[in-house]
PDB file of C-alpha atoms in Angstrom:
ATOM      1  CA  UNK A   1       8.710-119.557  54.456  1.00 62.00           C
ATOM      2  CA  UNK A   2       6.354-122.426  55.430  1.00 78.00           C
ATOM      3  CA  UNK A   3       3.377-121.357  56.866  1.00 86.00           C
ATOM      4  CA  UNK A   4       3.330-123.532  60.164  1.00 95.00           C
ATOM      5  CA  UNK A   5      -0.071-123.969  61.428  1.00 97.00           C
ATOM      6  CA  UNK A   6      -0.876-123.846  64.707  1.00 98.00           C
ATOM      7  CA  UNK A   7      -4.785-124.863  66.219  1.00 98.00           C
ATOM      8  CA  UNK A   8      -5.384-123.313  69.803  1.00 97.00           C
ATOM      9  CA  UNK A   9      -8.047-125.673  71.501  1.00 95.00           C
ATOM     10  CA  UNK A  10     -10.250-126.984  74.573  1.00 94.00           C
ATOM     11  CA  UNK A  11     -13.576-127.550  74.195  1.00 90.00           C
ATOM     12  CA  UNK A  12     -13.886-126.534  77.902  1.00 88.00           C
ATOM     13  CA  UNK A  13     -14.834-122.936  78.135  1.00 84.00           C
ATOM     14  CA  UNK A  14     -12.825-120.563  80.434  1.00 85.00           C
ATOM     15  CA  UNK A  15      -9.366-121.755  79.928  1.00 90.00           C
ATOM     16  CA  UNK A  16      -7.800-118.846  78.264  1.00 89.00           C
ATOM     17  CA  UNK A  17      -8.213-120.219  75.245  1.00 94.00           C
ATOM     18  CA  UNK A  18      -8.242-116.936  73.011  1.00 96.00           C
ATOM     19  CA  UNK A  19      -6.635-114.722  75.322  1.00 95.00           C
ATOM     20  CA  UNK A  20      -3.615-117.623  74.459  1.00 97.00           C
ATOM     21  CA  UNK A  21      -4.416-117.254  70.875  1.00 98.00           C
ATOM     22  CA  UNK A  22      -4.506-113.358  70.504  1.00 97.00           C
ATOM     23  CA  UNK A  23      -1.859-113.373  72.450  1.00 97.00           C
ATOM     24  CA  UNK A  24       0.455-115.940  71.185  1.00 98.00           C
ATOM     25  CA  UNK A  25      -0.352-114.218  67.267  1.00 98.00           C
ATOM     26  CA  UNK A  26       0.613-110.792  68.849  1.00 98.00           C
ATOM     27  CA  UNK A  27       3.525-111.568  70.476  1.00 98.00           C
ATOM     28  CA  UNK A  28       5.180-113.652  67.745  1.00 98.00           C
ATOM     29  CA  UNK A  29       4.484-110.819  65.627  1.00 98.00           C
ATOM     30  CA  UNK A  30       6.169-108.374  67.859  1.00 97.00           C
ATOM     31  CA  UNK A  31       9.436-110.649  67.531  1.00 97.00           C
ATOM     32  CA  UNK A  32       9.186-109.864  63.679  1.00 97.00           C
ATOM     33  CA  UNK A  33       7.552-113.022  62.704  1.00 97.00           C
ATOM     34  CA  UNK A  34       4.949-112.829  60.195  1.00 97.00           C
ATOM     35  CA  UNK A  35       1.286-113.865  61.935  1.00 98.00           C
ATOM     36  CA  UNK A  36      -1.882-114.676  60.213  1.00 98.00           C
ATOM     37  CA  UNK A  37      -4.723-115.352  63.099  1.00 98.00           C
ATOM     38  CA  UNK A  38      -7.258-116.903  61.950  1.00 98.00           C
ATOM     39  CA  UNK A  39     -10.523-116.441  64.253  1.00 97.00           C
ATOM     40  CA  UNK A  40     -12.984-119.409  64.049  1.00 97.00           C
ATOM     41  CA  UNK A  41     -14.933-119.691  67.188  1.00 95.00           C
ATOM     42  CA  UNK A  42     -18.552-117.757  66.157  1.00 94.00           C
ATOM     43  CA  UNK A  43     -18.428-115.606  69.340  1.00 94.00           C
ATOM     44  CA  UNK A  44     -15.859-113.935  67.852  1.00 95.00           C
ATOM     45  CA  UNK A  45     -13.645-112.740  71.191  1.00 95.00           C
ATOM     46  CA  UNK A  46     -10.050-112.538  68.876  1.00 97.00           C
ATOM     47  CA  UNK A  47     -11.244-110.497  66.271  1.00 97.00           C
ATOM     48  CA  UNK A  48     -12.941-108.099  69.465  1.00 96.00           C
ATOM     49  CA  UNK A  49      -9.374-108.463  71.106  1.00 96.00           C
ATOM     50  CA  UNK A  50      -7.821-107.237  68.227  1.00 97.00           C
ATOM     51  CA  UNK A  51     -10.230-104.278  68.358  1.00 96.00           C
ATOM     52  CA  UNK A  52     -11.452-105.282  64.950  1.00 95.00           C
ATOM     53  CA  UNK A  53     -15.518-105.264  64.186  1.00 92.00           C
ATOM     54  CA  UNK A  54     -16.923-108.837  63.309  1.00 90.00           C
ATOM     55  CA  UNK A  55     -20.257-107.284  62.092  1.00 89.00           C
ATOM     56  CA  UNK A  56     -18.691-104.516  59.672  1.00 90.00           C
ATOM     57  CA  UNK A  57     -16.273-107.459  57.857  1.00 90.00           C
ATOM     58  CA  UNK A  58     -17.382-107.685  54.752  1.00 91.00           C
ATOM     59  CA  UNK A  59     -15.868-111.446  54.150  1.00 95.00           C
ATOM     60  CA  UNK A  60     -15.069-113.641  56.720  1.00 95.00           C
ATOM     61  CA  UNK A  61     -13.526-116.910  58.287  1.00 96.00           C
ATOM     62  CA  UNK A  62     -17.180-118.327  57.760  1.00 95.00           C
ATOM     63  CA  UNK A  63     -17.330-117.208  53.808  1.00 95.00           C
ATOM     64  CA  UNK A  64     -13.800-118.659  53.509  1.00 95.00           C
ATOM     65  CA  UNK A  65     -14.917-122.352  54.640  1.00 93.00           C
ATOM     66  CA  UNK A  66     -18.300-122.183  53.791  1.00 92.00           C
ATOM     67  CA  UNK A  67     -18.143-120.041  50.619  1.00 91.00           C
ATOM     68  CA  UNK A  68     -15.866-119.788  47.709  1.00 87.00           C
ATOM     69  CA  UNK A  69     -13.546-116.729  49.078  1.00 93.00           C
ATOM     70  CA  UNK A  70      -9.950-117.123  49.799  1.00 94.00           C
ATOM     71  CA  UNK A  71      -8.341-116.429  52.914  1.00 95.00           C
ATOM     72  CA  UNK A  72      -6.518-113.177  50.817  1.00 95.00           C
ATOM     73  CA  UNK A  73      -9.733-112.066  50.495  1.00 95.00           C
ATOM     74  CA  UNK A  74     -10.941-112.448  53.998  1.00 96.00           C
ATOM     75  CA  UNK A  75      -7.477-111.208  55.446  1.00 96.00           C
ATOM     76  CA  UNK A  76      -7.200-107.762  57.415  1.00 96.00           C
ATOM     77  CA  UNK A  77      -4.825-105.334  59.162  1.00 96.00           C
ATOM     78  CA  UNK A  78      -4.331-105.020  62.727  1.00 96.00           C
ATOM     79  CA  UNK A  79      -2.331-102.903  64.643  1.00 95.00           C
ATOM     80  CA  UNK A  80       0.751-104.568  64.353  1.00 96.00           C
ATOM     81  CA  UNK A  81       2.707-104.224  61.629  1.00 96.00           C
ATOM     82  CA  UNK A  82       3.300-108.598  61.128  1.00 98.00           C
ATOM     83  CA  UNK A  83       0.041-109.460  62.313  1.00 98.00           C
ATOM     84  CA  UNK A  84      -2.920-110.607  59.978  1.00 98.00           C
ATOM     85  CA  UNK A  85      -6.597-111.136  61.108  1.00 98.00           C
ATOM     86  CA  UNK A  86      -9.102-113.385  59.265  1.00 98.00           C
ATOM     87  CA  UNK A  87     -12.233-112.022  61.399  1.00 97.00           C
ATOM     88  CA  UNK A  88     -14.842-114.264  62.631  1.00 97.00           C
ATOM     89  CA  UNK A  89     -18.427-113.835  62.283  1.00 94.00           C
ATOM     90  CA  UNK A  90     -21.978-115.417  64.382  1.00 91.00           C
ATOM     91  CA  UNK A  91     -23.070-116.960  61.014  1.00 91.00           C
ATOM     92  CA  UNK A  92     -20.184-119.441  61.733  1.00 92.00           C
ATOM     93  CA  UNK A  93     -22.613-120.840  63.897  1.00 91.00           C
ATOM     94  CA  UNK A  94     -24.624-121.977  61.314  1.00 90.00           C
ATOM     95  CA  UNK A  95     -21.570-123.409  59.457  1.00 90.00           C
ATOM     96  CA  UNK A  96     -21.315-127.052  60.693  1.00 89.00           C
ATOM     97  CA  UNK A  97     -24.774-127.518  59.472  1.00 90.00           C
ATOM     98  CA  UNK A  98     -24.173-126.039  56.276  1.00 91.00           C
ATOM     99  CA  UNK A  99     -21.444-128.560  55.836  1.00 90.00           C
ATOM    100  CA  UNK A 100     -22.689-131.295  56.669  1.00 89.00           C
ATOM    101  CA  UNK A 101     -23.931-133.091  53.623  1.00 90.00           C
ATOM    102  CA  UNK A 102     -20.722-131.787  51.741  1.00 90.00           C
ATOM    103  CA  UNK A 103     -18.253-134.147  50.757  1.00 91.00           C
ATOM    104  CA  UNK A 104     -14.684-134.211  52.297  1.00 92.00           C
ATOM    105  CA  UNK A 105     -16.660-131.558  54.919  1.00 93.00           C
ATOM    106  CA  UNK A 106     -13.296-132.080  57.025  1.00 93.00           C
ATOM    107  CA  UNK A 107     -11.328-130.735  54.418  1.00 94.00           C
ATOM    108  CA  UNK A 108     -12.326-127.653  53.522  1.00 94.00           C
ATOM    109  CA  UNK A 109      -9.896-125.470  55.532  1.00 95.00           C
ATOM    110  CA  UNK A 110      -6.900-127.404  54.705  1.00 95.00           C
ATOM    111  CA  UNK A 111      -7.818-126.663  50.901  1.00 94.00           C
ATOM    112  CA  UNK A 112      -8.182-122.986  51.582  1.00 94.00           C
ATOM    113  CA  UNK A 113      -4.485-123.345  53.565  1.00 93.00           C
ATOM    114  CA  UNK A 114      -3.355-125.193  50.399  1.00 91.00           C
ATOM    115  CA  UNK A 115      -4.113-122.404  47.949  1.00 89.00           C
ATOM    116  CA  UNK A 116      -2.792-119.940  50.459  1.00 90.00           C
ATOM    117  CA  UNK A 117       0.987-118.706  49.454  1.00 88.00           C
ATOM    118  CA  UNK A 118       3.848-119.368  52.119  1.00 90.00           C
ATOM    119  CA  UNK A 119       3.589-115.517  53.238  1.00 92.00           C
ATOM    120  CA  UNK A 120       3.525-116.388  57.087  1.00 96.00           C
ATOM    121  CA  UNK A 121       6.094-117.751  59.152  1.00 96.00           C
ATOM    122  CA  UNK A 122       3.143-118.609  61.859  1.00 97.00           C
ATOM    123  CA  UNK A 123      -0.777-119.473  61.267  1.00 97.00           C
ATOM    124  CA  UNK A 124      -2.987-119.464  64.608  1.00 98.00           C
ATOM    125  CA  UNK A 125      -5.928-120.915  64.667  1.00 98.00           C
ATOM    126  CA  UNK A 126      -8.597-119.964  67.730  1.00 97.00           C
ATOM    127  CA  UNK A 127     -10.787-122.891  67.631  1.00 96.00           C
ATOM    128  CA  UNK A 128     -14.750-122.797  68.979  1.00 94.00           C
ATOM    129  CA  UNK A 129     -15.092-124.443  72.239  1.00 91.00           C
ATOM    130  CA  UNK A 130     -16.528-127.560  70.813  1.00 90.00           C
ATOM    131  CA  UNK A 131     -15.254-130.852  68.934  1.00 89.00           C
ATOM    132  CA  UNK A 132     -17.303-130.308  66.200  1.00 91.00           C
ATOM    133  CA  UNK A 133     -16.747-129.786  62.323  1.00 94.00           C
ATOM    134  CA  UNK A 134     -15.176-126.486  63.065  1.00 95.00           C
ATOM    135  CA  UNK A 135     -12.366-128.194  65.188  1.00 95.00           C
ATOM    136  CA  UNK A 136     -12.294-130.877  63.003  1.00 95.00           C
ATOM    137  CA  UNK A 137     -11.268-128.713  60.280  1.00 96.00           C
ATOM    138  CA  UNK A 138      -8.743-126.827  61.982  1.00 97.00           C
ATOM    139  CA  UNK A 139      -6.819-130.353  63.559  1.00 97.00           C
ATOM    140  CA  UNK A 140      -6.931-131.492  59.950  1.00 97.00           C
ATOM    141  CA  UNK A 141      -4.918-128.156  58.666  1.00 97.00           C
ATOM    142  CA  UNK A 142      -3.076-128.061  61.539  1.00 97.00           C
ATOM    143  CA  UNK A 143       0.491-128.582  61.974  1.00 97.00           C
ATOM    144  CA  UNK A 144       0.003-128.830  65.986  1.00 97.00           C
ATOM    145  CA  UNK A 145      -2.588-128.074  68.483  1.00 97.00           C
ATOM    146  CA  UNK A 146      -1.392-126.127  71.775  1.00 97.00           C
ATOM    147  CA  UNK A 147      -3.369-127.072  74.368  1.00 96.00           C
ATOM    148  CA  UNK A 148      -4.565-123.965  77.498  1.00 96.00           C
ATOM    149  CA  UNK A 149      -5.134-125.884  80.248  1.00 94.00           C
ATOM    150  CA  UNK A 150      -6.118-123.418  83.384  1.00 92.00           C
ATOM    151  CA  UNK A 151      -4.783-124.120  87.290  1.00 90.00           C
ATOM    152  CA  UNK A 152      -8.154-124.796  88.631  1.00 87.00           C
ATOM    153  CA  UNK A 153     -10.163-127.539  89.870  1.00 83.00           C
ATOM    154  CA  UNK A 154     -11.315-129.940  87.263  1.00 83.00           C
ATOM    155  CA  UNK A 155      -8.047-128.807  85.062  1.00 83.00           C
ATOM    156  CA  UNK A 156      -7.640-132.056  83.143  1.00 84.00           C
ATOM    157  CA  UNK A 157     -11.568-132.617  82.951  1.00 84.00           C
ATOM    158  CA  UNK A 158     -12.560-133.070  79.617  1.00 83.00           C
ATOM    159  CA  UNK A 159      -9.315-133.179  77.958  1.00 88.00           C
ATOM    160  CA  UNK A 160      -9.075-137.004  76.988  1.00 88.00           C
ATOM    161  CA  UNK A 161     -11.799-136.058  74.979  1.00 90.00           C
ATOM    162  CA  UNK A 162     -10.189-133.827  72.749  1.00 92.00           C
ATOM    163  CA  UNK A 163      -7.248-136.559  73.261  1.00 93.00           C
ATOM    164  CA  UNK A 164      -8.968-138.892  71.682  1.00 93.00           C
ATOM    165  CA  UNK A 165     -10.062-136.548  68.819  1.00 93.00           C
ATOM    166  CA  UNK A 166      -6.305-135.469  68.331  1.00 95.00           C
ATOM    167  CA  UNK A 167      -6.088-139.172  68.059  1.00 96.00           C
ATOM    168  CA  UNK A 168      -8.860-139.801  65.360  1.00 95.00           C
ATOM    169  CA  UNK A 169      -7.917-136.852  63.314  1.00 95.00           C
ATOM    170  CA  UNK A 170      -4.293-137.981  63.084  1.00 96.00           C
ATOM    171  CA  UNK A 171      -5.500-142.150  62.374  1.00 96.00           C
ATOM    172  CA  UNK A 172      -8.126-140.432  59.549  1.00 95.00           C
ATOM    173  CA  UNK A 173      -7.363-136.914  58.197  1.00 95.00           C
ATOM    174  CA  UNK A 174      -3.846-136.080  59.208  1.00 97.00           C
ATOM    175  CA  UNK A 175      -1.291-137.942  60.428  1.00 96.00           C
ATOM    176  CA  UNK A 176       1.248-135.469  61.078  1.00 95.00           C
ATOM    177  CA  UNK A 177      -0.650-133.551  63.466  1.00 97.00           C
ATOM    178  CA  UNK A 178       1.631-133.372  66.897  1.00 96.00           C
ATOM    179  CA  UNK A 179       0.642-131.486  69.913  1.00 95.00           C
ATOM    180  CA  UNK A 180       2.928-128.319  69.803  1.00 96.00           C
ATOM    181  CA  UNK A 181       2.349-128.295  73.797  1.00 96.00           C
ATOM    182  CA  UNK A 182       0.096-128.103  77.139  1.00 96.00           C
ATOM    183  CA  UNK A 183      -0.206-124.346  78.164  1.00 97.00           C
ATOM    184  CA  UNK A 184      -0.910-123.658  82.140  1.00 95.00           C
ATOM    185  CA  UNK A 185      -3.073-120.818  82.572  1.00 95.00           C
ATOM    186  CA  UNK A 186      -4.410-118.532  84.752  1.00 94.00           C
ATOM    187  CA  UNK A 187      -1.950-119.721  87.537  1.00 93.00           C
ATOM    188  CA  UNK A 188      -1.580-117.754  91.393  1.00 91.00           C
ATOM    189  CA  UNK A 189       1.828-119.085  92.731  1.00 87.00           C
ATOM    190  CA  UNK A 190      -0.274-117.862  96.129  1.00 89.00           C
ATOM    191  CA  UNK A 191      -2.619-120.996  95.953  1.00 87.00           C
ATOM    192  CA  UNK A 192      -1.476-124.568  96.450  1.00 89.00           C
ATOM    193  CA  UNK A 193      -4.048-125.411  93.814  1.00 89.00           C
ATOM    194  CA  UNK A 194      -2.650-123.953  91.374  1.00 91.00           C
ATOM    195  CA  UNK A 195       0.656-125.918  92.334  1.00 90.00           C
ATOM    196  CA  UNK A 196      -0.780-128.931  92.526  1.00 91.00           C
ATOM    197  CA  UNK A 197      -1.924-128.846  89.184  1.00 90.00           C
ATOM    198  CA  UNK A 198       0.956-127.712  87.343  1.00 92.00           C
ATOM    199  CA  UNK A 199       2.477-131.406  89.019  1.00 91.00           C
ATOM    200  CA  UNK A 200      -0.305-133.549  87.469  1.00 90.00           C
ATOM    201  CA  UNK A 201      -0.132-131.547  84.380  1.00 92.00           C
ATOM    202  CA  UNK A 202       3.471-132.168  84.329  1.00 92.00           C
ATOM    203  CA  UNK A 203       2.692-135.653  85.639  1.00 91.00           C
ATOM    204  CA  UNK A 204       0.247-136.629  82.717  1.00 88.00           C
ATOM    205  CA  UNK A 205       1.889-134.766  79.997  1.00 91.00           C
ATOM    206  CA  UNK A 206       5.594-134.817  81.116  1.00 89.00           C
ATOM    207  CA  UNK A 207       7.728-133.054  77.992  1.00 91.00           C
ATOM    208  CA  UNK A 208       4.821-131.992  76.646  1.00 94.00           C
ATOM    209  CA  UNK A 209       4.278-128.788  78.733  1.00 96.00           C
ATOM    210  CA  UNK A 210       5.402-125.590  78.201  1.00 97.00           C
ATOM    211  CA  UNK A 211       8.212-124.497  80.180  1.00 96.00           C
ATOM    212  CA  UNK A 212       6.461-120.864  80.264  1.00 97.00           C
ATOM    213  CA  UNK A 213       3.431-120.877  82.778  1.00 95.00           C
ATOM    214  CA  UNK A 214       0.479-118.058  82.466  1.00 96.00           C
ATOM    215  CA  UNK A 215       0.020-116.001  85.275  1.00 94.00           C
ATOM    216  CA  UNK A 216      -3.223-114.890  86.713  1.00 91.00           C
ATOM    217  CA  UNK A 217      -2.561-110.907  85.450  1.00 92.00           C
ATOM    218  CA  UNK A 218      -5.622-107.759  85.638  1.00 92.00           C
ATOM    219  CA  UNK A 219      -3.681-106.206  82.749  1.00 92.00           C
ATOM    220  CA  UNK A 220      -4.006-109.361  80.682  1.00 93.00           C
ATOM    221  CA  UNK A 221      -7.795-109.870  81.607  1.00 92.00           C
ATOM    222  CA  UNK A 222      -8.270-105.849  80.492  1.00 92.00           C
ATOM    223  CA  UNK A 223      -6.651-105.708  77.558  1.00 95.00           C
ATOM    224  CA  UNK A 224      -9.744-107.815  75.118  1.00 93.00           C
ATOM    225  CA  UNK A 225     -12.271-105.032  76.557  1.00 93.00           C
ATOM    226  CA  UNK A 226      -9.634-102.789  74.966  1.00 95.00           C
ATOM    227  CA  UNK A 227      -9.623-103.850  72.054  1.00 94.00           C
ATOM    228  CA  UNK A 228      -5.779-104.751  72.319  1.00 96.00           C
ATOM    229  CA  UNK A 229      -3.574-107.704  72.849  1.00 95.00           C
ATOM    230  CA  UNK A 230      -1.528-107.124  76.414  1.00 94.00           C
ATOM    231  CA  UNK A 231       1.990-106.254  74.645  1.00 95.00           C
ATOM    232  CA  UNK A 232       0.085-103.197  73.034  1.00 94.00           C
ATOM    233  CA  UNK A 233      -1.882-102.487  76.040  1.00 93.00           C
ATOM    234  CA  UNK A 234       0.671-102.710  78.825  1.00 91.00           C
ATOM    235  CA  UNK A 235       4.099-104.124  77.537  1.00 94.00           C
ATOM    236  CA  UNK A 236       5.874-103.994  81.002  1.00 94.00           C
ATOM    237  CA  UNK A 237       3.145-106.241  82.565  1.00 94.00           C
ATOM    238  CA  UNK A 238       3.632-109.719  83.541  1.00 95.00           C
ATOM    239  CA  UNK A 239       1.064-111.042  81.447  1.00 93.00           C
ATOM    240  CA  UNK A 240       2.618-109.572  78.011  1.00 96.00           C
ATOM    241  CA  UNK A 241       6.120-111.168  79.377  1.00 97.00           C
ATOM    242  CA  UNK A 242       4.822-114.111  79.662  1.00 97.00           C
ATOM    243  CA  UNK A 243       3.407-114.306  76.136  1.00 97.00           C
ATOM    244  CA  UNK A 244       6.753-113.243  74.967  1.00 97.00           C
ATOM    245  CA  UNK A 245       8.193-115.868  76.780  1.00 98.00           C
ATOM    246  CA  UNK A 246       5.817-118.259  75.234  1.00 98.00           C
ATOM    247  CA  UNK A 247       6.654-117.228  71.651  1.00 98.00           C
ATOM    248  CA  UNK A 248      10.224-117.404  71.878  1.00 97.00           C
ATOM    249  CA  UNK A 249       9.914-121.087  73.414  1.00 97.00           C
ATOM    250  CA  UNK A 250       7.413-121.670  70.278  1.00 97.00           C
ATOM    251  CA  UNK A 251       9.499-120.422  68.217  1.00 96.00           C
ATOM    252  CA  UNK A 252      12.847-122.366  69.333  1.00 94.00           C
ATOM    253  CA  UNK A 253      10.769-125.439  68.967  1.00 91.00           C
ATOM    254  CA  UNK A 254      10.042-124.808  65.257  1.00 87.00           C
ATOM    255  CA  UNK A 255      13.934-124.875  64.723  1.00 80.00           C
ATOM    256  CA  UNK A 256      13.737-128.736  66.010  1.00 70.00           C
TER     257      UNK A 256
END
């Protein structure tokens, strides 16, 4: 087993970045594969989506980068069966600060991955929405960063910014990094928008993009308040097929 490590990430807000994440770790677990999800973004929306307490954790993603724990340690249950949680927590926002002076700051994740046994067929990351040490750290542990990119206006806005970081952590800290792909989110085959930017997606991008495209879905955009991914909240809905459909085609490209 080889513990492949996957970073979800966009510094822009409101792209379905951890509804991907949860989502993704859920449904690759659900197809038997063994999931660790690690939450790193302070706010903490996976380990709520998971229906899991940030406050009540005892150890943490933050005591695992910033602290001596290991991610055993920091690792918890969730309601399915192959699927692993290391729960954020707000003192994470404190973290890059903490770091700061430390030396080979962009490194401490990737030790913590390093000691970790080869347990998990899949490693998620849900990265903050920032480029900042956080990030950093995941893109320099990472195998791959999948990329959300939602079918709105402004939909490539921002993202030769964290282009250009991909680019600096792979010259600097880790040169295998690839992107594993571009996601389309939050798409409504009803609006031309939405079509349009799937093209200049596709345009800018090319093999890059996933061949599965997120639909707009109330099921999917219920199920975090629920405390549930979608495929445990409503399995039939097209939301928690599309995730499916996204794992399989993550997992066929893994066989590559």
């Amino acid at each position: 087993m080889n513990n492949r490590i996957i970073s979800v990430a966009n510094q822009k807000g409101g792209v379905g970045k951890t509804t991907s994440a949860v989502n993704i770790a859920a449904s690759l677990a659900a197809l038997e594969k063994k999931v660790l999800l690690l939450d790193l973004d302070p706010q903490a929306n996976a380990t709520a989506g998971l229906g899991i307490d940030s406050k009540s954790q005892e150890v943490s993603s933050y005591d695992v980068l910033v602290n001596e724990d290991t991610m055993d340690e920091a690792t918890v249950d969730t309601d399915l069966e192959f699927l692993k949680l290391i729960p954020s927590h707000i003192d994470l926002v404190g973290a890059e600060i903490e770091m700061i002076s430390r030396k080979n700051r962009e490194l401490q994740l990737k030790n913590k991955f390093d000691a970790l046994e080869k347990k998990y067929d899949y490693i998620i990351i849900d990265c903050p929405p920032s480029l900042g040490l956080l990030t950093l750290n995941a893109l320099t542990a990472s195998d791959s960063v999948l990329i959300p990119v939602q079918c709105e206006y402004y939909a490539l806005e921002g993202l030769g910014q964290l282009l250009n970081t991909i680019s600096i952590v792979r010259k600097h800290l880790n040169d295998d990094l690839e992107i594993e792909g571009v996601l389309l989110t939050m798409y409504d085959s009803r609006l031309n928008l939405s079509n349009e930017v799937v093209e200049e997606v596709k345009k800018h991008f090319t093999d890059k993009v996933f061949k599965t495209i997120i639909s707009r879905n109330v099921r999917l955009s219920e199920s975090p308040s629920h405390g549930k991914p979608v495929i445990l909240y409503d399995a039939v809905s097209k939301g928690s097929q599309n995730y499916l459909s996204l794992a399989k085609e993550i997992i066929k490209n893994s066989k590559k």
